[in-house]
Coordinates of C-alpha atoms and ligand atoms in Angstrom, one line a residue:
M31 CA 0.0 -0.1 0.2
K32 CA 1.6 3.6 -0.7
R33 CA 2.5 5.2 2.0
V34 CA 0.5 8.8 2.8
S35 CA 2.7 11.3 4.1
K36 CA 2.0 13.3 7.4
D37 CA 1.7 16.3 5.5
R38 CA -0.4 14.9 3.0
L39 CA -2.9 13.5 6.0
S40 CA -2.7 16.9 7.8
W41 CA -3.8 18.8 4.6
L42 CA -7.0 16.1 3.3
N43 CA -7.7 16.4 7.3
T44 CA -7.9 20.1 6.9
L45 CA -9.8 20.0 3.6
Y46 CA -12.4 17.6 5.0
E47 CA -12.9 20.0 7.8
I48 CA -13.4 22.9 5.8
A49 CA -16.1 21.0 3.8
R50 CA -17.5 20.0 6.5
D51 CA -18.0 23.3 8.4
V52 CA -19.1 24.9 5.0
N53 CA -21.6 22.4 4.3
S54 CA -23.2 22.6 7.7
T55 CA -25.2 25.5 7.3
L56 CA -27.5 26.0 3.6
S57 CA -27.4 30.1 4.0
L58 CA -25.1 31.5 1.4
K59 CA -24.0 34.3 4.2
K60 CA -23.2 31.7 7.1
R61 CA -21.4 29.8 4.2
L62 CA -19.1 32.6 3.2
N63 CA -18.9 33.8 6.8
I64 CA -17.7 30.4 7.7
I65 CA -15.1 30.8 4.6
V66 CA -13.4 33.5 6.0
E67 CA -13.3 33.0 9.2
K68 CA -11.7 29.4 8.6
A69 CA -9.2 31.9 6.4
T70 CA -8.6 34.1 8.9
T71 CA -7.5 31.2 11.7
L72 CA -6.1 28.4 8.9
L73 CA -4.0 31.4 7.7
K74 CA -3.2 33.4 10.7
V75 CA -3.5 36.7 9.1
E76 CA -5.2 39.8 10.4
R77 CA -7.5 40.2 7.7
A78 CA -10.2 38.5 5.3
S79 CA -12.8 39.5 2.9
L80 CA -14.8 37.7 0.0
M81 CA -15.7 39.5 -2.6
L82 CA -18.3 38.8 -5.2
L83 CA -18.6 40.8 -8.6
D84 CA -22.0 42.2 -9.7
K85 CA -24.7 41.2 -12.3
S86 CA -22.8 43.4 -14.3
S87 CA -19.3 41.6 -13.9
R88 CA -17.9 44.8 -13.3
F89 CA -17.6 45.8 -9.4
L90 CA -16.8 44.0 -6.4
T91 CA -18.1 44.3 -3.0
I92 CA -17.3 42.6 0.5
Q93 CA -20.1 39.9 1.0
A94 CA -17.9 38.6 4.1
A95 CA -15.2 39.5 5.9
T96 CA -12.9 39.3 9.3
G97 CA -11.1 42.6 10.8
L98 CA -12.9 45.2 9.3
S99 CA -15.8 47.7 10.2
P100 CA -19.0 47.6 8.7
A101 CA -19.0 51.1 7.5
I102 CA -16.2 49.8 5.5
I103 CA -17.7 46.7 4.6
R104 CA -20.8 48.9 3.4
K105 CA -19.2 51.0 1.5
S106 CA -16.6 48.6 -0.3
R107 CA -17.2 48.8 -4.2
I108 CA -14.4 48.5 -6.2
K109 CA -14.0 48.3 -10.4
I110 CA -12.7 45.6 -12.4
G111 CA -9.4 46.1 -12.9
E112 CA -8.5 48.4 -10.2
G113 CA -6.3 47.7 -7.2
I114 CA -5.3 44.6 -6.1
S115 CA -8.6 42.9 -5.9
G116 CA -9.8 44.2 -9.5
W117 CA -6.8 43.2 -10.6
V118 CA -7.2 39.2 -9.4
A119 CA -10.8 39.6 -10.4
Q120 CA -10.0 40.9 -13.8
K121 CA -7.0 38.1 -14.9
G122 CA -8.5 35.4 -13.1
R123 CA -5.2 34.7 -11.6
P124 CA -4.0 34.6 -7.8
L125 CA -1.6 37.0 -6.5
L126 CA 0.8 36.7 -3.6
I127 CA 3.0 40.1 -1.9
Q128 CA 5.1 39.5 0.6
D129 CA 6.3 43.3 0.5
L130 CA 3.5 45.9 -0.7
R131 CA 6.1 48.9 -0.2
K132 CA 8.4 47.2 -2.8
E133 CA 5.1 46.8 -5.2
K134 CA 5.2 49.1 -8.0
R135 CA 2.2 48.0 -9.6
F136 CA 0.0 48.9 -6.6
P137 CA 0.2 52.1 -4.6
I138 CA -0.3 51.9 -0.7
Q139 CA -4.0 53.0 0.1
E140 CA -4.4 52.9 3.7
K141 CA -8.1 53.5 3.8
G142 CA -10.0 53.8 7.3
G143 CA -6.5 53.2 8.9
Y144 CA -5.9 49.8 7.8
S145 CA -2.5 49.5 6.5
T146 CA -1.3 46.4 4.4
H147 CA 2.2 44.9 4.1
S148 CA 1.3 41.7 3.2
L149 CA -1.2 39.8 0.9
L150 CA -3.0 36.9 -0.7
S151 CA -5.7 37.2 -3.1
V152 CA -7.0 34.2 -5.0
P153 CA -10.0 34.2 -7.7
L154 CA -13.2 32.8 -6.8
K155 CA -14.4 30.5 -9.9
V156 CA -17.8 28.8 -11.2
R157 CA -16.8 26.8 -14.2
G158 CA -14.0 28.4 -15.6
K159 CA -15.5 31.9 -15.4
T160 CA -14.3 34.4 -12.2
I161 CA -16.8 35.4 -10.1
G162 CA -15.2 37.2 -7.3
V163 CA -11.8 37.2 -5.0
L164 CA -10.7 36.0 -1.4
N165 CA -8.2 38.0 0.2
V166 CA -6.3 37.6 3.0
N167 CA -3.7 40.9 4.4
N168 CA -1.2 40.8 7.0
K169 CA 0.1 37.4 8.0
R170 CA 0.5 37.8 11.9
K171 CA 3.9 38.5 13.8
K172 CA 5.2 39.4 10.4
A173 CA 5.6 35.7 8.7
V174 CA 5.8 35.5 5.2
F175 CA 3.0 33.5 2.7
T176 CA 4.0 30.2 1.9
R177 CA 2.8 27.8 -1.1
A178 CA 1.2 25.8 1.5
D179 CA -1.0 29.3 1.9
L180 CA -1.5 29.6 -1.5
D181 CA -3.5 26.1 -1.8
L182 CA -4.7 26.9 1.3
L183 CA -6.7 29.9 0.3
S184 CA -7.7 28.6 -3.0
A185 CA -9.2 25.1 -1.7
L186 CA -11.1 27.9 0.4
A187 CA -12.0 30.1 -2.9
D188 CA -13.0 26.8 -4.8
E189 CA -15.5 25.7 -1.7
A190 CA -17.0 29.3 -2.2
G191 CA -17.4 28.9 -5.5
I192 CA -19.2 25.8 -4.5
A193 CA -21.8 27.5 -2.2
V194 CA -21.8 30.8 -4.9
S195 CA -23.0 28.8 -7.9
N196 CA -25.7 26.2 -5.2
A197 CA -27.4 29.2 -4.3
R198 CA -27.4 30.9 -7.4
L199 CA -28.9 28.1 -9.1
F200 CA -31.7 27.3 -6.0
E201 CA -32.3 31.2 -6.4
E202 CA -33.3 30.8 -10.1
L203 CA -35.2 27.7 -9.2
V204 CA -36.8 29.2 -6.9
E205 CA -37.8 32.2 -9.2
A206 CA -38.3 29.9 -12.2
N207 CA -41.5 28.0 -9.7
E208 CA -42.5 31.5 -8.6
R209 CA -43.5 32.5 -12.3
L210 CA -44.4 28.8 -13.1
R211 CA -46.7 29.2 -10.0
E212 CA -47.9 32.7 -11.5
L213 CA -48.7 31.4 -15.0
D214 CA -50.4 28.6 -13.7
K215 CA -52.7 31.1 -11.9
L216 CA -53.1 33.2 -14.9
K217 CA -53.9 30.6 -17.2
S218 CA -56.9 29.2 -14.3
G219 CA -58.2 32.4 -13.5
F220 CA -58.2 33.1 -17.3
V221 CA -60.2 29.7 -17.9
A222 CA -62.1 30.7 -15.4
N223 CA -63.3 34.2 -16.5
V224 CA -63.3 33.3 -20.4
S225 CA -65.6 30.1 -19.4
H226 CA -67.8 32.3 -17.3
E227 CA -68.2 35.1 -20.3
L228 CA -69.1 32.6 -23.3
R229 CA -71.6 30.8 -21.1
T230 CA -74.2 33.8 -20.6
P231 CA -74.0 34.1 -24.5
L232 CA -74.9 31.1 -25.1
G233 CA -77.8 31.1 -22.8
I234 CA -79.4 33.8 -24.6
V235 CA -78.6 32.1 -28.2
R236 CA -80.2 28.8 -26.2
N237 CA -83.3 31.0 -25.3
F238 CA -84.0 31.8 -29.2
I239 CA -83.5 28.6 -30.6
F240 CA -86.1 27.6 -27.8
A241 CA -88.2 30.5 -29.3
F242 CA -88.0 29.5 -32.9
Q243 CA -88.6 25.4 -32.0
R244 CA -91.8 26.9 -30.4
E245 CA -92.7 28.7 -33.5
M246 CA -93.2 32.0 -31.0
A247 CA -91.4 33.6 -34.1
G248 CA -93.7 32.6 -36.8
E249 CA -93.9 29.0 -38.4
V250 CA -91.3 26.9 -38.9
S251 CA -90.7 24.6 -41.5
S252 CA -89.8 20.2 -40.6
R253 CA -86.1 21.1 -42.5
Q254 CA -86.2 24.3 -40.1
K255 CA -86.8 22.4 -36.9
E256 CA -84.2 19.6 -38.0
Y257 CA -81.7 22.4 -38.6
L258 CA -82.5 23.8 -35.2
T259 CA -82.3 20.9 -33.7
L260 CA -78.4 20.4 -34.9
V261 CA -77.8 23.7 -33.6
E262 CA -79.3 23.1 -30.4
E263 CA -77.0 19.7 -30.1
N264 CA -74.3 21.6 -30.9
L265 CA -74.5 24.3 -28.3
G266 CA -75.2 21.6 -26.0
R267 CA -71.4 20.3 -27.1
L268 CA -70.4 23.7 -26.3
E269 CA -71.4 24.0 -23.0
R270 CA -70.5 20.7 -21.7
L271 CA -66.7 21.8 -23.0
I272 CA -67.2 25.2 -21.2
D273 CA -68.3 23.3 -18.2
N274 CA -65.5 20.2 -18.4
L275 CA -62.6 23.3 -18.8
L276 CA -64.4 25.1 -15.4
D277 CA -64.3 22.1 -13.3
L278 CA -60.7 21.4 -14.2
S279 CA -59.6 24.9 -13.5
K280 CA -61.5 24.8 -10.3
I281 CA -60.0 21.4 -9.3
E282 CA -56.4 22.6 -10.4
A283 CA -56.5 25.9 -8.3
G284 CA -58.2 23.4 -5.3
R285 CA -61.5 25.2 -5.0
F286 CA -63.4 22.4 -6.4
E287 CA -66.4 21.7 -3.6
L288 CA -68.4 18.9 -3.2
K289 CA -71.8 18.2 -1.7
K290 CA -72.0 15.1 0.1
I291 CA -75.3 13.4 1.2
Q292 CA -75.8 10.2 2.0
T293 CA -76.8 9.1 -1.7
D294 CA -78.5 5.8 -2.9
L295 CA -76.1 5.3 -6.1
S296 CA -78.4 2.5 -7.4
A297 CA -81.1 5.7 -8.3
L298 CA -78.6 7.6 -9.7
A299 CA -77.6 4.9 -11.9
R300 CA -81.1 3.9 -13.4
R301 CA -81.6 7.9 -14.3
V302 CA -78.0 7.7 -16.1
F303 CA -79.5 4.9 -18.1
D304 CA -82.7 6.4 -18.6
A305 CA -81.4 9.2 -20.0
F306 CA -79.4 6.9 -22.6
Q307 CA -82.0 4.8 -23.7
R308 CA -82.9 7.0 -26.8
K309 CA -79.3 6.9 -28.2
S310 CA -78.6 3.8 -27.4
D311 CA -81.5 2.6 -29.4
E312 CA -80.8 4.8 -32.3
K313 CA -77.7 3.1 -32.3
G314 CA -79.0 -0.8 -31.8
I315 CA -77.0 -1.2 -28.6
L316 CA -78.3 -2.9 -25.8
L317 CA -78.1 -1.3 -22.3
R318 CA -78.1 -3.5 -19.4
L319 CA -78.5 -2.7 -15.3
S320 CA -77.5 -5.5 -13.0
Q321 CA -77.7 -5.0 -9.4
F322 CA -78.5 -8.2 -7.4
K323 CA -79.1 -7.2 -3.6
K324 CA -80.3 -3.9 -2.3
L325 CA -77.1 -1.9 -1.8
P326 CA -76.1 0.4 1.3
F327 CA -76.1 4.3 0.7
V328 CA -72.8 5.9 -0.1
Y329 CA -71.6 9.5 1.0
V330 CA -71.0 11.6 -2.2
D331 CA -72.0 14.4 -4.2
P332 CA -74.7 12.9 -6.1
D333 CA -74.4 15.6 -9.1
R334 CA -71.1 14.9 -9.7
M335 CA -71.5 11.2 -9.4
T336 CA -74.0 11.6 -11.9
E337 CA -71.5 13.6 -14.0
V338 CA -68.9 10.5 -13.9
M339 CA -71.7 7.9 -14.7
T340 CA -72.7 9.8 -17.6
N341 CA -69.4 10.3 -18.5
L342 CA -68.4 6.5 -18.2
V343 CA -71.7 5.4 -20.1
D344 CA -71.5 8.0 -23.0
N345 CA -67.9 6.7 -23.6
A346 CA -69.3 3.1 -23.6
V347 CA -72.2 4.0 -26.1
K348 CA -69.9 6.1 -28.4
Y349 CA -66.8 3.6 -29.0
T350 CA -69.4 0.5 -29.2
P351 CA -70.7 -0.5 -32.9
K352 CA -74.2 -1.5 -33.3
G353 CA -75.1 -4.9 -31.9
G354 CA -73.1 -4.4 -29.2
T355 CA -73.9 -3.9 -25.2
V356 CA -73.0 -2.0 -22.4
T357 CA -73.7 -3.5 -18.9
L358 CA -73.5 -1.2 -15.8
S359 CA -73.3 -2.8 -12.6
L360 CA -73.5 -2.3 -9.0
K361 CA -72.1 -4.4 -6.0
E362 CA -70.9 -4.4 -2.6
E363 CA -67.0 -5.6 -1.6
N364 CA -65.3 -5.3 1.3
K365 CA -66.5 -2.0 2.5
Q366 CA -66.4 -0.6 -1.1
L367 CA -69.2 0.4 -3.5
L368 CA -68.3 -1.5 -6.9
L369 CA -69.8 0.7 -10.1
S370 CA -68.4 -0.7 -13.2
V371 CA -69.7 0.0 -16.9
T372 CA -68.3 -2.5 -19.4
D373 CA -69.0 -2.6 -23.0
T374 CA -68.4 -4.5 -26.1
G375 CA -66.7 -2.0 -28.0
I376 CA -63.6 -1.0 -29.6
G377 CA -61.5 -1.5 -26.8
I378 CA -58.2 0.7 -25.9
R379 CA -55.1 -0.6 -26.7
A380 CA -52.4 -1.3 -23.7
K381 CA -50.3 1.7 -24.4
D382 CA -52.9 4.1 -24.7
Q383 CA -54.7 3.4 -21.0
K384 CA -51.4 4.5 -19.4
E385 CA -52.7 8.4 -20.7
L386 CA -56.1 7.7 -20.8
F387 CA -56.5 9.3 -17.8
Q388 CA -55.0 12.6 -19.1
K389 CA -56.1 15.7 -19.9
F390 CA -56.8 15.9 -23.9
R391 CA -56.1 12.7 -24.1
R392 CA -58.2 10.8 -27.2
F393 CA -57.2 7.9 -28.9
G394 CA -58.2 6.1 -32.2
A395 CA -58.1 7.4 -35.6
G396 CA -60.9 7.5 -38.8
L397 CA -64.0 5.8 -38.0
H398 CA -63.0 5.2 -34.3
R399 CA -62.8 8.8 -34.1
E400 CA -65.9 10.0 -32.2
K401 CA -66.7 13.7 -31.2
G402 CA -65.1 15.3 -27.9
V403 CA -62.1 16.4 -26.7
G404 CA -60.5 14.2 -24.2
L405 CA -61.4 15.4 -20.3
G406 CA -64.5 13.4 -19.8
L407 CA -62.2 10.5 -18.0
A408 CA -59.5 13.1 -16.8
I409 CA -62.4 15.3 -14.7
S410 CA -64.2 11.7 -14.0
K411 CA -60.6 10.5 -12.3
E412 CA -60.4 13.7 -10.5
I413 CA -64.5 13.9 -9.2
V414 CA -63.8 10.3 -7.8
T415 CA -60.5 10.8 -6.3
L416 CA -62.0 14.0 -4.3
H417 CA -64.1 11.0 -2.7
Q418 CA -61.5 9.5 -1.9
G419 CA -62.1 6.3 -4.6
T420 CA -60.4 4.8 -7.5
L421 CA -61.3 4.6 -11.1
S422 CA -59.7 1.9 -13.1
V423 CA -59.7 0.5 -16.4
R424 CA -59.3 -2.7 -17.9
S425 CA -59.5 -3.5 -21.5
E426 CA -58.6 -5.3 -24.8
E427 CA -58.4 -3.9 -28.4
G428 CA -61.8 -5.0 -30.1
K429 CA -63.0 -6.9 -27.7
G430 CA -64.5 -4.0 -25.2
S431 CA -63.6 -2.0 -21.8
T432 CA -64.4 -2.1 -18.3
F433 CA -64.6 1.1 -16.2
T434 CA -64.6 0.7 -12.5
V435 CA -65.4 3.2 -10.0
M436 CA -65.0 2.2 -6.3
L437 CA -66.0 4.2 -3.3
P438 CA -65.5 3.8 0.3
V439 CA -68.7 3.1 1.9
L440 CA -69.1 4.6 5.5
S441 CA -70.2 2.9 8.0
D442 CA -73.0 5.1 10.2
E443 CA -70.8 5.6 12.6
A444 CA -68.2 7.1 10.2
F445 CA -70.2 9.0 8.1
F446 CA -72.2 10.4 10.9
L447 CA -68.4 11.8 13.0
E448 CA -67.4 12.9 8.9
K449 CA -70.7 15.1 8.8
L450 CA -70.3 15.7 12.7
A451 CA -66.6 17.5 12.1
S452 CA -67.5 19.3 8.9
E453 CA -70.4 21.1 10.8
I454 CA -68.3 22.2 13.8
R455 CA -65.8 23.5 10.9
R456 CA -69.1 25.8 9.3
A457 CA -70.0 26.8 12.4
A458 CA -66.6 27.9 13.5
G459 CA -66.0 29.5 10.9
E460 CA -68.9 31.3 10.5
G461 CA -69.2 31.8 14.0
E462 CA -72.4 29.9 14.5
V463 CA -73.4 27.3 17.4
V464 CA -74.4 23.6 16.4
S465 CA -75.9 21.4 18.8
L466 CA -75.9 17.4 19.2
V467 CA -78.7 15.2 19.9
V468 CA -78.3 11.7 21.1
L469 CA -81.5 9.2 21.9
E470 CA -81.1 6.3 23.4
L471 CA -84.0 3.5 23.4
F472 CA -84.5 1.9 27.0
N473 CA -84.4 -1.8 26.7
F474 CA -82.8 -2.4 23.1
E475 CA -81.4 -5.0 23.8
A476 CA -84.3 -7.3 25.0
M477 CA -86.4 -5.8 22.0
R478 CA -83.3 -7.4 19.8
D479 CA -83.5 -10.5 21.3
Q480 CA -87.5 -10.5 20.3
I481 CA -87.1 -9.1 17.0
G482 CA -84.1 -9.8 16.0
E483 CA -81.3 -7.3 13.9
E484 CA -83.6 -6.4 10.8
G485 CA -86.5 -6.0 13.6
T486 CA -84.8 -3.2 15.1
G487 CA -83.0 -2.1 12.2
S488 CA -86.6 -0.8 10.8
L489 CA -87.4 -0.1 14.1
L490 CA -84.8 2.5 14.1
D491 CA -85.4 3.5 10.8
E492 CA -88.8 4.6 11.7
V493 CA -87.8 6.0 14.6
V494 CA -85.2 8.6 12.3
A495 CA -88.5 9.2 10.7
V496 CA -90.1 10.6 13.2
V497 CA -87.3 12.6 14.5
K498 CA -87.0 13.9 10.8
E499 CA -90.6 15.3 11.0
T500 CA -90.4 16.7 14.7
V501 CA -87.0 18.5 13.5
R502 CA -88.7 19.4 10.0
R503 CA -85.1 21.6 9.2
P504 CA -83.9 20.4 5.9
T505 CA -80.2 21.4 7.6
D506 CA -80.7 19.1 10.3
I507 CA -79.0 15.8 10.1
V508 CA -80.7 12.7 11.4
T509 CA -79.3 9.0 11.5
S510 CA -79.1 5.8 13.3
Y511 CA -75.8 5.3 15.0
R512 CA -74.6 2.4 17.1
Q513 CA -76.9 -0.2 18.9
G514 CA -80.1 1.6 20.0
R515 CA -79.4 4.9 19.0
V516 CA -80.9 8.0 16.7
I517 CA -78.4 11.0 16.7
A518 CA -79.6 14.8 15.5
I519 CA -77.0 17.1 14.4
L520 CA -78.9 20.4 14.7
A521 CA -77.4 23.7 13.0
G522 CA -77.5 27.0 14.2
A523 CA -79.3 25.6 17.6
D524 CA -77.6 26.1 21.3
R525 CA -78.1 24.1 24.4
K526 CA -81.8 25.8 25.2
G527 CA -82.9 25.4 21.4
A528 CA -81.5 21.5 21.6
K529 CA -83.2 21.2 24.5
V530 CA -86.7 22.2 23.4
L531 CA -86.5 20.2 20.3
A532 CA -85.3 16.7 21.9
L533 CA -88.7 17.2 25.1
R534 CA -90.8 17.7 21.8
V535 CA -89.1 14.0 19.9
K536 CA -89.2 12.6 23.7
E537 CA -93.2 13.6 23.6
T538 CA -93.9 12.4 20.0
L539 CA -92.1 8.6 20.3
L540 CA -94.0 7.8 23.4
T541 CA -97.6 8.9 21.8
H542 CA -96.4 7.4 18.6
L543 CA -97.0 3.1 18.6
F544 CA -94.0 1.5 16.5
S545 CA -95.2 -2.0 15.6
V546 CA -92.9 -4.6 14.4
Q547 CA -93.8 -8.2 12.5
G548 CA -97.3 -7.4 14.1
R549 CA -96.1 -6.1 18.1
T550 CA -96.6 -3.2 18.7
F551 CA -93.5 -1.3 21.0
P552 CA -94.1 2.1 23.3
L553 CA -91.1 3.7 22.8
E554 CA -89.2 5.2 25.5
V555 CA -86.3 7.1 25.5
R556 CA -83.3 9.1 27.2
F557 CA -81.3 11.8 25.4
A558 CA -78.2 13.7 25.7
I559 CA -77.3 17.4 24.6
A560 CA -73.6 18.8 24.1
S561 CA -73.1 21.9 22.2
F562 CA -70.5 23.6 20.0
P563 CA -69.0 26.2 21.7
E564 CA -70.6 25.6 24.9
D565 CA -69.6 22.4 25.7
G566 CA -65.9 21.8 23.7
Q567 CA -64.2 22.5 20.9
G568 CA -64.4 20.0 18.7
Q569 CA -66.5 16.3 18.0
S570 CA -64.5 14.4 20.5
E571 CA -65.0 16.7 23.5
L572 CA -68.9 16.6 22.4
M573 CA -69.0 12.9 22.1
Q574 CA -67.3 12.4 25.4
K575 CA -69.5 14.8 26.9
I576 CA -72.7 12.9 24.9
E577 CA -71.2 9.4 26.3
K578 CA -70.9 11.1 30.0
T579 CA -74.5 12.2 30.3
L580 CA -75.6 8.6 29.0
S581 CA -74.2 6.2 31.2
S582 CA -75.0 8.6 34.4
A583 CA -78.7 8.5 33.3
Ligands
ADP647 P1 -63.4 12.3 -25.3 O1 -65.5 11.2 -25.1 O2 -64.5 13.7 -25.2 O3 -63.1 11.7 -26.0 P2 -62.7 11.3 -22.6 O4 -61.6 11.5 -21.5 O5 -64.0 10.6 -22.2 O6 -62.7 12.4 -23.7 O7 -62.0 9.8 -23.2 C1 -60.5 10.2 -24.2 C2 -60.7 8.9 -25.2 O8 -60.2 7.9 -24.4 C3 -61.7 8.7 -26.1 O9 -61.3 9.8 -26.8 C4 -61.1 7.7 -26.0 O10 -60.1 7.1 -27.3 C5 -61.0 6.4 -25.4 N1 -61.9 5.8 -24.6 C6 -62.4 6.5 -23.6 N2 -63.6 5.4 -22.8 C7 -63.8 4.4 -23.9 C8 -64.4 3.2 -24.3 N3 -65.4 2.9 -23.4 N4 -64.1 2.6 -25.1 C9 -63.1 2.6 -26.0 N5 -62.5 3.9 -25.5 C10 -62.6 4.8 -25.1

């Protein structure tokens, strides 16, 4: 093994320490300060300064220094080519002067009472280009600068060069990102404005077409009516396109709001299918709806989910030739609701499937190219994702495709907690109050033993209906919750208001006869109330209060 000399080892050690200390911080200012401090101690000098060229590369200013007053540092400004630093910056070569008095080239300047007898100055370079200089002045104890000093200062200058260049790259990156964000904001705003502005005149055009079609402006021939229908259809396409663009700009800006409610997806699916009946009949395509049993509700925005289903069924009908079948099926699996649209159409090539859900992606050519712009799937995917669901595809070219939407099915409890949290957030934002009323049925366990799960299930459904009827405000939420409980979230009601309502519900329940499987039950309940902000700031605090009241009742 090659022997490494002691000198060399200590040199490597020094270099390692310099790099380690300089890299211990991310701030450029701190890095440069560490470098001049190292230069001062390692080279045993009175002063050190690090100067950088400005953007025009014409002037040098001090960025970090030791042994100089802040006033001198602030005022420092040296023209390239002038004085010692100016010379080094211009030539890009180091300079070592042991006795300045003997130097003819550089007249002695004793600015601010600082005298210089010896100095070492090296250029700072980035990719071969000089960007500044690193100076040290007056070796202590009148010692002379050595070759080793020059090497050390050059090593420090290299570190400074790297630090400056990294910082500048980072700055450029931040600036570029900032510009991109600005542009993106401008684009989203532009799209939103333009879409909005386009929507208004289109509405007016639609009104006049309607007037023509109804012959409100005189008789219209059957040929003219046909043309008007075409105009109307294309107007519809234009409106859909504008709506899609508007939706996307909202999604991208994070301003897309979902109005989630407990929703029966099969009812929505049937409506979507009805809407496509005529189109599929005309095209000679069979529409099938397949669902095996009653499905749980899902907590979704019904309008947005209708949009997703419409997009999927529309595509399936569009890309399936005459004689084909489009099947929409719904089922529950592992606490998920699966909705799939299967067609026996042209299918999608494996390589296209990867890009299917991106904006403005359209595939196929010639006969296979249908009207559209390639936004439907991108938006559908975003909507499903906003619902914490997934949208995926399986497809084989020439055979057909299946698009599957998977949505989480929330338990009554999870649904309720999400609802409660969002109501509290809303109330807090608007400086409002909100109350929680929990009704617990007496003898629930005994009842369940008599009439079973299903019996108590329908009993609770009936109680929910009675409570809803009593509360009677559409903004209030009533649901059955855990064994034998019905819970109501009353927006805008404080403790007192909630109590009045709870007592009224209790009365009503007492006079109402519930009958299940031929038996009648008198229903007695106890209740607990917790109000925001009176009883707590968050849902868990309110729920704790409810549990405490119920268990002590
Ligand atoms: P658009 O239908 O407006 O073009 P989409 O985003 O809905 O936009 O669809 C993008 C592309 O995906 C379509 O242009 C088509 O090439 C392909 N595609 C979508 N659905 C199907 C399908 N069921 N069968 C075959 N190709 C499809």
